[in-house]
CSV table of C-alpha atoms (C1' of nucleotides) in Angstrom, one decimal:
chain,number,residue,atom,x,y,z
A,1,MET,CA,-3.9,-16.4,-0.9
A,2,HIS,CA,-5.8,-13.6,0.8
A,3,LYS,CA,-4.8,-10.6,2.9
A,4,THR,CA,-6.3,-10.5,6.4
A,5,ILE,CA,-5.2,-7.1,7.6
A,6,SER,CA,-3.6,-4.0,6.2
A,7,VAL,CA,-0.8,-1.8,7.7
A,8,ARG,CA,-3.2,1.1,8.2
A,9,GLU,CA,-5.4,-1.1,10.4
A,10,VAL,CA,-2.6,-2.2,12.7
A,11,PHE,CA,-2.3,1.3,14.2
A,12,ASP,CA,-5.8,1.0,15.5
A,13,LEU,CA,-5.3,-2.4,17.2
A,14,GLU,CA,-4.8,-2.9,20.9
A,15,ASP,CA,-1.4,-3.6,22.4
A,16,GLY,CA,-0.6,-7.3,22.3
A,17,SER,CA,-2.9,-8.2,19.4
A,18,GLU,CA,-1.7,-11.2,17.4
A,19,ILE,CA,-1.6,-10.4,13.7
A,20,GLU,CA,-0.4,-11.7,10.3
A,21,LEU,CA,0.7,-9.1,7.7
A,22,VAL,CA,1.8,-9.4,4.2
A,23,GLY,CA,3.7,-6.6,2.4
A,24,TRP,CA,7.0,-5.5,1.0
A,25,VAL,CA,10.3,-4.7,2.8
A,26,ARG,CA,10.7,-1.0,2.3
A,27,SER,CA,13.9,-0.7,4.3
A,28,LYS,CA,16.0,-2.7,6.7
A,29,ARG,CA,18.4,-1.8,9.6
A,30,SER,CA,20.4,-4.7,10.9
A,31,HIS,CA,22.0,-4.5,14.4
A,32,GLY,CA,23.3,-8.1,14.6
A,33,LYS,CA,20.8,-9.7,16.9
A,34,LEU,CA,18.1,-7.1,16.2
A,35,VAL,CA,16.7,-6.3,12.7
A,36,PHE,CA,14.3,-3.5,12.0
A,37,ILE,CA,12.2,-4.0,8.9
A,38,ASP,CA,9.9,-1.2,7.5
A,39,LEU,CA,7.0,-3.1,6.1
A,40,ARG,CA,5.1,-1.4,3.4
A,41,ASP,CA,1.7,-2.1,1.8
A,42,SER,CA,-0.8,0.1,-0.1
A,43,THR,CA,-2.0,1.6,3.1
A,44,GLY,CA,1.2,2.6,4.9
A,45,VAL,CA,4.4,1.6,6.5
A,46,ILE,CA,5.1,0.0,9.9
A,47,GLN,CA,8.2,-1.0,11.7
A,48,VAL,CA,8.8,-4.7,12.4
A,49,ALA,CA,11.3,-5.6,15.1
A,50,VAL,CA,12.9,-8.9,14.5
A,51,LYS,CA,14.7,-9.9,17.7
A,52,TYR,CA,17.0,-12.9,18.1
A,53,GLY,CA,15.4,-15.1,20.8
A,54,LEU,CA,11.9,-13.6,20.4
A,55,THR,CA,11.7,-14.6,16.8
A,56,ASN,CA,12.3,-18.2,15.9
A,57,SER,CA,15.8,-18.7,14.6
A,58,GLU,CA,14.8,-19.8,11.1
A,59,SER,CA,12.8,-16.6,10.7
A,60,PHE,CA,15.6,-14.5,12.2
A,61,GLN,CA,17.9,-15.9,9.5
A,62,LYS,CA,15.3,-15.1,6.8
A,63,SER,CA,15.1,-11.5,8.0
A,64,LEU,CA,18.8,-11.1,7.4
A,65,GLU,CA,18.4,-12.6,3.9
A,66,ALA,CA,15.3,-10.6,2.8
A,67,LYS,CA,16.4,-8.0,0.3
A,68,ILE,CA,14.7,-4.6,-0.1
A,69,GLU,CA,11.3,-4.8,-1.7
A,70,SER,CA,11.0,-8.6,-1.3
A,71,ALA,CA,7.5,-9.7,-0.4
A,72,VAL,CA,7.2,-11.1,3.1
A,73,ARG,CA,4.6,-12.5,5.5
A,74,ILE,CA,5.0,-11.5,9.2
A,75,ARG,CA,3.4,-12.9,12.2
A,76,GLY,CA,3.7,-11.2,15.5
A,77,LYS,CA,2.3,-8.9,18.3
A,78,VAL,CA,1.3,-5.3,18.0
A,79,LYS,CA,3.3,-3.2,20.5
A,80,LYS,CA,3.1,0.5,21.2
A,81,ASP,CA,6.6,1.9,21.5
A,82,PRO,CA,7.5,5.6,21.4
A,83,ARG,CA,10.8,4.6,19.8
A,84,ALA,CA,9.0,3.3,16.7
A,85,PRO,CA,8.0,5.7,13.9
A,86,GLY,CA,4.3,6.2,14.3
A,87,GLY,CA,4.5,5.0,17.9
A,88,VAL,CA,3.5,1.4,17.0
A,89,GLU,CA,5.6,-1.6,15.9
A,90,ILE,CA,5.2,-5.3,15.4
A,91,GLN,CA,7.2,-7.7,17.5
A,92,CYS,CA,8.0,-10.4,15.0
A,93,ASN,CA,7.4,-14.0,15.9
A,94,SER,CA,7.9,-15.4,12.5
A,95,LEU,CA,8.9,-14.2,9.1
A,96,GLU,CA,8.4,-15.9,5.7
A,97,ILE,CA,9.9,-14.6,2.4
A,98,LEU,CA,7.1,-15.0,-0.1
A,99,SER,CA,9.2,-13.6,-3.0
A,100,GLN,CA,12.8,-12.7,-2.6
A,101,SER,CA,14.1,-9.7,-4.7
A,102,LEU,CA,16.4,-11.0,-7.3
A,103,ASP,CA,18.6,-7.9,-7.3
A,104,ASP,CA,19.3,-5.0,-5.1
A,105,PHE,CA,16.4,-2.5,-5.4
A,106,PRO,CA,17.6,0.4,-7.6
A,107,ILE,CA,15.6,3.2,-5.9
A,108,ARG,CA,17.7,4.4,-3.0
A,109,LYS,CA,18.6,7.5,-1.0
A,110,GLY,CA,20.1,10.2,-3.1
A,111,VAL,CA,19.2,9.0,-6.6
A,112,GLY,CA,18.6,11.7,-9.1
A,113,LEU,CA,15.6,12.9,-11.1
A,114,LYS,CA,16.6,11.1,-14.4
A,115,PHE,CA,17.2,7.9,-12.6
A,116,LEU,CA,13.8,8.1,-10.8
A,117,LEU,CA,12.1,8.8,-14.1
A,118,ASP,CA,13.9,5.9,-15.9
A,119,ASN,CA,12.8,3.7,-13.0
A,120,ARG,CA,9.3,5.1,-12.6
A,121,HIS,CA,7.9,1.6,-12.7
A,122,LEU,CA,9.7,0.9,-9.4
A,123,HIS,CA,9.7,4.5,-8.0
A,124,LEU,CA,5.9,4.4,-7.9
A,125,ARG,CA,6.1,2.1,-4.9
A,126,SER,CA,7.2,5.0,-2.7
A,127,PRO,CA,4.6,6.3,-0.3
A,128,ARG,CA,4.9,9.8,-1.8
A,129,VAL,CA,4.0,8.7,-5.3
A,130,GLY,CA,1.2,6.5,-3.8
A,131,ALA,CA,-0.1,9.5,-2.0
A,132,ILE,CA,-0.2,11.7,-5.1
A,133,MET,CA,-2.0,9.0,-7.0
A,134,LYS,CA,-4.6,8.6,-4.3
A,135,ILE,CA,-5.2,12.3,-4.3
A,136,ARG,CA,-5.5,12.3,-8.1
A,137,ALA,CA,-8.1,9.5,-7.8
A,138,GLU,CA,-10.1,11.5,-5.3
A,139,LEU,CA,-9.9,14.6,-7.4
A,140,ILE,CA,-11.3,12.8,-10.4
A,141,ASP,CA,-13.9,11.0,-8.3
A,142,ALA,CA,-15.1,14.2,-6.7
A,143,ALA,CA,-15.4,15.8,-10.2
A,144,ARG,CA,-17.5,12.9,-11.4
A,145,ARG,CA,-19.7,13.0,-8.3
A,146,TRP,CA,-20.3,16.7,-8.6
A,147,LEU,CA,-21.0,16.6,-12.3
A,148,LYS,CA,-23.4,13.7,-11.9
A,149,GLU,CA,-25.2,15.4,-9.0
A,150,ASN,CA,-25.7,18.4,-11.2
A,151,GLY,CA,-27.2,16.7,-14.2
A,152,PHE,CA,-24.2,16.2,-16.4
A,153,ILE,CA,-23.9,13.1,-18.6
A,154,GLU,CA,-20.5,11.6,-19.1
A,155,ILE,CA,-19.8,10.9,-22.7
A,156,ASN,CA,-16.9,9.2,-24.4
A,157,CYS,CA,-15.5,10.7,-27.6
A,158,PRO,CA,-13.1,9.3,-30.2
A,159,THR,CA,-9.3,9.6,-29.9
A,160,PHE,CA,-8.7,9.3,-33.7
A,161,ILE,CA,-9.6,12.5,-35.5
A,162,THR,CA,-9.2,13.9,-39.0
A,163,ALA,CA,-8.6,17.6,-38.4
A,164,ALA,CA,-7.5,20.0,-35.8
A,165,VAL,CA,-9.9,21.6,-33.3
A,166,GLU,CA,-7.9,24.7,-33.4
A,167,GLY,CA,-5.5,25.9,-36.0
A,168,GLY,CA,-2.6,26.4,-33.7
A,169,ALA,CA,-1.9,23.3,-31.7
A,170,THR,CA,0.3,20.5,-33.2
A,171,LEU,CA,-1.2,17.1,-33.6
A,172,PHE,CA,0.4,13.7,-33.4
A,173,LYS,CA,0.1,11.8,-36.7
A,174,VAL,CA,-1.1,8.2,-36.7
A,175,ASP,CA,-1.1,5.8,-39.6
A,176,TYR,CA,-4.7,4.7,-40.0
A,177,PHE,CA,-4.8,1.9,-42.7
A,178,GLY,CA,-2.6,4.0,-44.9
A,179,LYS,CA,-4.4,7.2,-44.2
A,180,THR,CA,-3.0,9.9,-42.0
A,181,VAL,CA,-5.2,10.7,-39.0
A,182,TYR,CA,-4.4,12.5,-35.7
A,183,LEU,CA,-4.7,12.0,-32.0
A,184,THR,CA,-7.3,14.3,-30.4
A,185,GLN,CA,-6.2,17.4,-28.5
A,186,SER,CA,-9.7,18.2,-27.3
A,187,VAL,CA,-13.1,16.6,-27.6
A,188,GLN,CA,-14.8,20.0,-27.6
A,189,PHE,CA,-16.3,19.7,-31.1
A,190,TYR,CA,-17.8,16.3,-30.3
A,191,GLN,CA,-19.3,17.7,-27.1
A,192,GLU,CA,-20.8,20.6,-29.0
A,193,ALA,CA,-22.6,18.0,-31.1
A,194,ALA,CA,-23.7,16.0,-28.0
A,195,ILE,CA,-25.3,18.9,-26.1
A,196,TYR,CA,-28.1,18.9,-28.7
A,197,SER,CA,-29.0,15.5,-27.4
A,198,LEU,CA,-28.0,15.6,-23.7
A,199,GLU,CA,-27.7,19.4,-23.0
A,200,LYS,CA,-25.0,19.0,-20.2
A,201,VAL,CA,-22.1,16.7,-21.0
A,202,TYR,CA,-18.6,16.0,-19.8
A,203,SER,CA,-15.7,13.8,-20.9
A,204,LEU,CA,-12.6,12.7,-19.1
A,205,GLN,CA,-10.0,11.3,-21.4
A,206,PRO,CA,-6.4,11.9,-22.5
A,207,SER,CA,-5.6,14.7,-24.9
A,208,PHE,CA,-2.4,14.8,-26.9
A,209,ARG,CA,-0.3,17.8,-27.9
A,210,ALA,CA,2.7,17.4,-30.1
A,211,GLU,CA,4.4,20.5,-28.8
A,212,MET,CA,8.1,20.4,-28.0
A,213,SER,CA,7.3,22.2,-24.8
A,214,ARG,CA,10.2,21.9,-22.4
A,215,THR,CA,8.6,23.2,-19.2
A,216,ARG,CA,7.4,21.9,-15.9
A,217,ARG,CA,3.8,22.4,-16.8
A,218,HIS,CA,3.6,20.6,-20.1
A,219,LEU,CA,2.9,17.0,-21.0
A,220,THR,CA,2.4,15.5,-24.5
A,221,GLU,CA,-0.4,13.3,-23.1
A,222,PHE,CA,-2.6,14.6,-20.3
A,223,TRP,CA,-6.0,13.9,-18.8
A,224,HIS,CA,-8.5,16.4,-20.0
A,225,LEU,CA,-11.8,17.0,-18.2
A,226,GLU,CA,-14.0,18.8,-20.7
A,227,VAL,CA,-17.5,20.1,-20.1
A,228,GLU,CA,-20.1,21.6,-22.5
A,229,VAL,CA,-23.4,23.1,-21.6
A,230,ALA,CA,-26.4,24.1,-23.8
A,231,PHE,CA,-28.2,27.4,-23.0
A,232,ALA,CA,-25.2,28.6,-21.1
A,233,ASP,CA,-23.4,31.9,-21.5
A,234,LEU,CA,-19.9,33.0,-20.3
A,235,TRP,CA,-21.1,33.8,-16.7
A,236,SER,CA,-22.9,30.6,-16.2
A,237,ILE,CA,-20.0,28.5,-17.4
A,238,MET,CA,-17.7,30.4,-15.0
A,239,LYS,CA,-20.1,29.4,-12.2
A,240,VAL,CA,-19.8,25.7,-13.2
A,241,ILE,CA,-16.0,26.0,-13.2
A,242,GLU,CA,-16.0,27.6,-9.7
A,243,GLU,CA,-18.4,25.1,-8.2
A,244,LEU,CA,-16.7,22.1,-9.8
A,245,LEU,CA,-13.2,23.0,-8.8
A,246,TYR,CA,-14.3,24.0,-5.3
A,247,ASN,CA,-15.9,20.6,-4.7
A,248,MET,CA,-12.9,18.8,-6.1
A,249,VAL,CA,-10.5,20.7,-3.7
A,250,LYS,CA,-12.9,20.4,-0.8
A,251,SER,CA,-13.2,16.6,-1.3
A,252,VAL,CA,-9.4,16.2,-1.3
A,253,CYS,CA,-9.1,18.2,1.9
A,254,GLU,CA,-11.7,16.1,3.6
A,255,LYS,CA,-10.8,12.6,2.4
A,256,CYS,CA,-7.0,12.7,1.8
A,257,ARG,CA,-5.7,14.0,5.2
A,258,GLU,CA,-3.2,11.1,5.5
A,259,GLU,CA,-1.9,11.5,1.9
A,260,LEU,CA,-1.5,15.3,2.3
A,261,LYS,CA,0.4,14.6,5.5
A,262,ILE,CA,2.8,12.3,3.7
A,263,LEU,CA,3.4,15.0,1.1
A,264,GLY,CA,3.7,17.7,3.8
A,265,ARG,CA,1.0,19.8,2.2
A,266,GLU,CA,-1.6,21.6,4.3
A,267,ILE,CA,-4.6,22.8,2.2
A,268,LYS,CA,-7.9,24.2,3.0
A,269,PRO,CA,-11.1,24.3,1.0
A,270,GLU,CA,-11.0,28.1,1.2
A,271,LEU,CA,-8.2,27.9,-1.3
A,272,ALA,CA,-10.7,27.4,-4.0
A,273,GLU,CA,-13.9,28.8,-2.5
A,274,PRO,CA,-16.1,30.7,-5.0
A,275,PRO,CA,-16.5,33.3,-6.1
A,276,TYR,CA,-13.2,33.8,-7.9
A,277,PRO,CA,-11.9,37.2,-8.9
A,278,LYS,CA,-12.9,37.9,-12.5
A,279,ILE,CA,-10.8,40.4,-14.5
A,280,LYS,CA,-11.0,41.4,-18.1
A,281,TYR,CA,-8.0,41.3,-20.4
A,282,ALA,CA,-8.0,45.1,-20.4
A,283,GLU,CA,-7.9,45.2,-16.6
A,284,ALA,CA,-5.1,42.7,-16.6
A,285,LEU,CA,-3.1,45.0,-18.9
A,286,GLU,CA,-3.8,47.8,-16.3
A,287,ILE,CA,-2.6,45.7,-13.4
A,288,LEU,CA,0.6,44.9,-15.3
A,289,ARG,CA,1.1,48.6,-16.3
A,290,ARG,CA,1.0,49.5,-12.6
A,291,LYS,CA,3.8,47.0,-12.1
A,292,ASN,CA,5.7,48.7,-14.9
A,293,ILE,CA,5.1,46.0,-17.4
A,294,GLU,CA,3.9,47.6,-20.7
A,295,LEU,CA,1.9,45.4,-23.0
A,296,ARG,CA,0.2,46.6,-26.2
A,297,TRP,CA,-3.4,45.7,-26.8
A,298,GLY,CA,-3.5,42.4,-28.5
A,299,ASP,CA,-0.3,41.1,-27.0
A,300,ASP,CA,-0.8,37.8,-25.3
A,301,PHE,CA,0.5,37.4,-21.7
A,302,GLY,CA,3.9,35.6,-21.7
A,303,ALA,CA,4.8,33.3,-18.8
A,304,ASP,CA,6.5,36.2,-17.0
A,305,GLU,CA,3.4,38.4,-17.2
A,306,GLU,CA,1.1,35.6,-16.2
A,307,ARG,CA,3.3,35.0,-13.2
A,308,GLU,CA,3.2,38.6,-12.2
A,309,LEU,CA,-0.5,38.7,-12.6
A,310,SER,CA,-1.1,35.6,-10.5
A,311,LEU,CA,0.9,37.1,-7.6
A,312,GLU,CA,-2.0,39.6,-7.2
A,313,PHE,CA,-4.4,36.8,-6.2
A,314,ASP,CA,-4.6,34.2,-3.5
A,315,LYS,CA,-7.1,32.0,-5.1
A,316,PRO,CA,-7.8,31.0,-8.8
A,317,PHE,CA,-8.9,33.9,-10.9
A,318,PHE,CA,-10.6,34.3,-14.3
A,319,VAL,CA,-9.2,36.4,-17.1
A,320,THR,CA,-11.9,37.1,-19.6
A,321,HIS,CA,-12.6,39.2,-22.8
A,322,TYR,CA,-9.4,38.5,-24.7
A,323,PRO,CA,-8.8,40.2,-28.0
A,324,ARG,CA,-10.6,38.1,-30.5
A,325,GLU,CA,-7.5,37.7,-32.7
A,326,SER,CA,-5.5,36.0,-29.9
A,327,LYS,CA,-8.1,33.3,-29.4
A,328,ALA,CA,-9.4,30.4,-31.6
A,329,PHE,CA,-12.1,31.1,-34.2
A,330,TYR,CA,-14.9,29.4,-32.3
A,331,HIS,CA,-14.9,31.8,-29.4
A,332,MET,CA,-18.0,34.0,-29.2
A,333,PRO,CA,-17.3,37.7,-29.9
A,334,ASP,CA,-18.7,40.0,-27.2
A,335,PRO,CA,-21.9,41.6,-28.7
A,336,GLU,CA,-21.1,44.8,-26.7
A,337,ASN,CA,-17.5,44.9,-28.0
A,338,PRO,CA,-16.8,42.6,-30.9
A,339,SER,CA,-13.1,43.2,-30.7
A,340,VAL,CA,-13.0,40.9,-27.7
A,341,CYS,CA,-14.4,37.4,-27.1
A,342,LEU,CA,-16.4,35.8,-24.3
A,343,ASN,CA,-13.6,33.5,-23.1
A,344,ALA,CA,-12.7,32.5,-19.6
A,345,ASP,CA,-9.2,31.3,-18.7
A,346,LEU,CA,-8.8,30.2,-15.1
A,347,LEU,CA,-5.3,30.9,-13.7
A,348,ALA,CA,-4.0,29.4,-10.5
A,349,PRO,CA,-2.3,31.8,-8.1
A,350,GLY,CA,1.4,31.6,-7.2
A,351,GLY,CA,2.6,31.4,-10.8
A,352,TYR,CA,1.1,28.0,-11.6
A,353,GLY,CA,-0.6,29.4,-14.7
A,354,GLU,CA,-3.6,28.3,-16.6
A,355,ILE,CA,-5.5,25.3,-15.3
A,356,VAL,CA,-8.8,25.8,-17.2
A,357,GLY,CA,-9.5,27.3,-20.6
A,358,GLY,CA,-13.0,27.9,-22.1
A,359,GLY,CA,-15.8,30.2,-22.7
A,360,GLN,CA,-18.8,30.8,-24.8
A,361,ARG,CA,-18.9,29.4,-28.3
A,362,ILE,CA,-20.3,30.9,-31.5
A,363,HIS,CA,-23.7,29.5,-32.1
A,364,ASP,CA,-24.6,31.6,-35.2
A,365,TYR,CA,-24.0,29.9,-38.5
A,366,ASN,CA,-23.0,33.0,-40.5
A,367,LEU,CA,-20.8,34.4,-37.7
A,368,LEU,CA,-18.9,31.1,-37.5
A,369,VAL,CA,-18.4,31.0,-41.3
A,370,GLU,CA,-17.0,34.5,-41.1
A,371,ARG,CA,-14.6,33.7,-38.2
A,372,ILE,CA,-13.4,30.5,-40.0
A,373,ARG,CA,-12.6,32.6,-43.1
A,374,GLU,CA,-11.0,35.3,-41.0
A,375,ASN,CA,-8.6,32.8,-39.6
A,376,GLY,CA,-7.7,31.6,-43.1
A,377,LEU,CA,-9.2,28.1,-42.4
A,378,ASN,CA,-10.9,25.9,-44.9
A,379,LEU,CA,-14.7,25.7,-44.6
A,380,GLU,CA,-14.7,22.2,-46.0
A,381,ASP,CA,-12.7,21.0,-42.9
A,382,TYR,CA,-15.5,22.2,-40.6
A,383,LYS,CA,-18.5,20.9,-42.5
A,384,TRP,CA,-20.1,18.9,-39.7
A,385,TYR,CA,-19.1,21.4,-37.1
A,386,LEU,CA,-21.0,24.1,-39.1
A,387,ASP,CA,-23.9,21.7,-39.5
A,388,LEU,CA,-24.5,22.0,-35.8
A,389,ARG,CA,-25.4,25.7,-36.3
A,390,LYS,CA,-28.0,24.9,-38.9
A,391,TYR,CA,-30.6,23.0,-36.7
A,392,GLY,CA,-31.9,24.7,-33.6
A,393,SER,CA,-28.5,26.2,-32.6
A,394,VAL,CA,-28.5,27.7,-29.1
A,395,PRO,CA,-26.0,29.7,-27.1
A,396,HIS,CA,-23.6,27.3,-25.3
A,397,SER,CA,-20.4,27.3,-23.4
A,398,GLY,CA,-17.8,24.9,-22.2
A,399,PHE,CA,-14.3,24.5,-20.9
A,400,GLY,CA,-11.3,22.1,-20.5
A,401,MET,CA,-9.5,21.4,-17.3
A,402,GLY,CA,-6.1,19.8,-17.1
A,403,ILE,CA,-6.2,17.2,-14.3
A,404,GLU,CA,-2.4,17.2,-13.9
A,405,ARG,CA,-2.3,21.0,-13.9
A,406,VAL,CA,-4.8,21.1,-11.1
A,407,LEU,CA,-2.9,18.5,-9.1
A,408,TRP,CA,0.4,20.3,-9.8
A,409,TRP,CA,-1.0,23.5,-8.4
A,410,LEU,CA,-2.9,22.0,-5.5
A,411,LEU,CA,0.0,19.9,-4.2
A,412,LYS,CA,2.7,22.4,-5.3
A,413,LEU,CA,4.5,19.6,-7.1
A,414,PRO,CA,8.0,20.4,-8.5
A,415,HIS,CA,7.0,19.3,-12.0
A,416,ILE,CA,3.7,18.2,-13.7
A,417,ARG,CA,5.4,14.9,-14.4
A,418,SER,CA,4.9,14.1,-10.7
A,419,ALA,CA,1.1,14.2,-11.2
A,420,CYS,CA,1.2,11.1,-13.6
A,421,LEU,CA,1.9,7.5,-13.0
A,422,PHE,CA,3.9,7.3,-16.2
A,423,PRO,CA,4.4,10.8,-17.6
A,424,ARG,CA,4.7,11.5,-21.3
A,425,THR,CA,6.8,14.5,-22.4
A,426,PRO,CA,8.7,15.2,-25.6
A,427,ALA,CA,11.8,13.5,-24.2
A,428,ARG,CA,10.1,10.7,-22.3
A,429,ILE,CA,8.1,7.8,-23.6
A,430,TYR,CA,9.7,5.1,-21.3
A,431,PRO,CA,8.8,3.3,-19.1
B,1,G,C1',11.7,25.5,-32.7
B,2,C,C1',15.0,29.2,-29.8
B,3,C,C1',18.4,30.1,-25.4
B,4,G,C1',21.2,28.1,-21.4
B,5,G,C1',23.1,23.9,-18.4
B,6,C,C1',24.6,18.9,-17.7
B,7,G,C1',26.8,13.9,-19.2
B,8,U,C1',33.2,10.8,-14.9
B,9,A,C1',32.2,3.7,-10.7
B,10,G,C1',25.5,0.6,-9.8
B,11,C,C1',23.8,5.8,-7.6
B,12,U,C1',25.1,11.2,-6.2
B,13,C,C1',29.1,14.1,-7.4
B,14,A,C1',34.5,16.4,-7.3
B,15,G,C1',38.4,16.6,-10.9
B,16,U,C1',38.0,20.2,-16.8
B,17,C,C1',39.6,27.0,-16.2
B,18,U,C1',45.8,25.9,-15.7
B,19,G,C1',46.6,18.7,-20.4
B,20,G,C1',51.1,14.7,-17.1
B,21,U,C1',49.4,7.1,-13.9
B,22,A,C1',41.0,8.1,-12.3
B,23,G,C1',38.9,10.5,-6.9
B,24,A,C1',35.1,10.8,-2.7
B,25,G,C1',30.4,9.6,-0.4
B,26,C,C1',26.6,6.0,-0.8
B,27,A,C1',25.3,1.1,-2.6
B,28,G,C1',27.7,-3.9,-3.1
B,29,C,C1',31.0,-7.7,-0.8
B,30,G,C1',33.6,-9.5,4.1
B,31,G,C1',33.4,-8.6,9.4
B,32,G,C1',31.1,-6.3,14.0
B,33,C,C1',26.8,-4.6,16.7
B,34,U,C1',19.6,-6.1,20.8
B,35,G,C1',16.6,0.2,19.7
B,36,U,C1',17.5,1.8,14.7
B,37,U,C1',14.5,5.7,12.2
B,38,A,C1',16.6,5.6,4.1
B,39,A,C1',21.3,3.2,11.6
B,40,C,C1',26.4,3.1,12.8
B,41,C,C1',31.9,1.2,13.0
B,42,C,C1',36.2,-1.5,10.5
B,43,G,C1',38.0,-3.6,5.9
B,44,U,C1',37.3,-4.1,0.5
B,45,U,C1',35.8,-4.7,-4.9
B,46,G,C1',34.4,-1.6,-8.7
B,47,G,C1',35.9,3.0,-14.5
B,48,U,C1',35.8,2.1,-22.7
B,49,C,C1',35.5,9.7,-18.1
B,50,G,C1',28.2,10.0,-23.5
B,51,G,C1',30.1,9.0,-28.9
B,52,U,C1',33.2,10.1,-33.2
B,53,G,C1',37.1,12.8,-35.2
B,54,G,C1',41.1,16.4,-34.5
B,55,U,C1',45.4,19.1,-31.9
B,56,U,C1',49.5,17.2,-28.7
B,57,C,C1',55.2,13.4,-26.8
B,58,A,C1',50.7,13.0,-23.7
B,59,A,C1',43.4,14.5,-23.6
B,60,A,C1',38.2,13.3,-18.5
B,61,U,C1',40.7,18.2,-19.3
B,62,C,C1',41.8,21.9,-25.5
B,63,C,C1',38.9,22.1,-30.6
B,64,A,C1',34.8,20.4,-34.1
B,65,C,C1',30.6,17.6,-35.0
B,66,C,C1',27.0,14.3,-33.1
B,67,C,C1',23.8,11.8,-29.3
B,68,G,C1',21.1,11.9,-24.7
B,69,C,C1',19.0,14.4,-20.6
B,70,C,C1',17.5,18.9,-17.6
B,71,G,C1',15.6,23.9,-17.2
B,72,G,C1',13.7,28.7,-19.4
B,73,C,C1',11.0,30.8,-23.6
B,74,G,C1',7.3,30.3,-27.5
B,75,C,C1',2.6,27.3,-27.3
B,76,C,C1',-1.1,25.8,-24.2
B,77,A,C1',-4.7,22.5,-20.1
RNA sequence: GCCGGCGUAGCUCAGUCUGGUAGAGCAGCGGGCUGUUAACCCGUUGGUCGGUGGUUCAAAUCCACCCGCCGGCGCCA
């Protein structure tokens, strides 16, 4: 069996062209002696008109029997018709049911959120979900292209780990031949090892967070694009983030017009065009103070403050120089003001929050030891990580980008779940 | 983990405040229809009211506990 033509291509054919199409019955409207079938494949949806008299009688009977989402083969003529959605339809000569649906398809008009999530394996057939997944693929593709063109080497890091990258985040426990190990929540430490061989590296793989986060921006399993660069300070890593994100957004704008149309989203590359505004933590406090939100030095921004802040900008913006006590131990303290660190968080405008987190790492052995102790962590747990600072240690920086977060912001999705084929949240591990 | 909301037909919900024989729309099924746009018209089937226990002559409705889901916060990408 092979496919000769796709739905997308039919729209470019001349009136009267004889075609054979295979696909799935998305919906059906029966008028007695006239049946409309919306035929779906991976490229789109087209209306098929099955008319008694024009279609052979056996096929006409089949069109009445074909249930929603059954697989069918259609033969007929292409016909431009303003009454058809998209202005083109297929006048059916014959219809063959390749695979009849055994039950009525559960995904219907008016079903609720829970039902759609419980039936995600079927819901993903909808053009909307398909469009989001195509855009996701383009986003990832564009990231890989840009990174490769700019000399980054893709590396693959382990998923099983023995200790936390940071003290705070919660890790999933896994039984490893009787030993307790954990699922990775970031490959940063491994990348920091790899830069001494490859200098500019990136990884794209899932990260896991065992947080009971009940929000529309959290997943327990998400795709994490992480980058680490040798001989790079805070400012050069922000440049990498800007250029990378810009090229990802630009590529989606250029190559996913059809998908964006299906989603009703109009986006322009300017949305993410560098340079991005860069404000220091102290300046962020000032902005909030002007909005009558008082925060003390050292207080972290809550979701409300972050939202207020993000309303001040119309493109992604960096917040840098956080108080060192509010960030993980490996962040480089600012030599000019050691009470803050050289971090860079990229926040999306419009209340979508953090999409990138990163900054410059501590490359000095003694300073790192001091910071580990300051945080009450055990030096033994970071033995190999400390080793990296013993042999030709150089300034370096990196970041992590949440692929689903970017997609969530870019497409203004109602929930980050919509950015995944099969989302994983504290309450959802099925299907 | 904390706070709030929800759970009634296959699906989406009303009914709960004020206890008294279980409702609607959609889907399904039967019928009709040659231009619909997740069609429409007529008829019709369908229920352990999330679970357990309690109060009561009587509980979907009141009380207690439990379970599941949704959202906000904290945490983060």
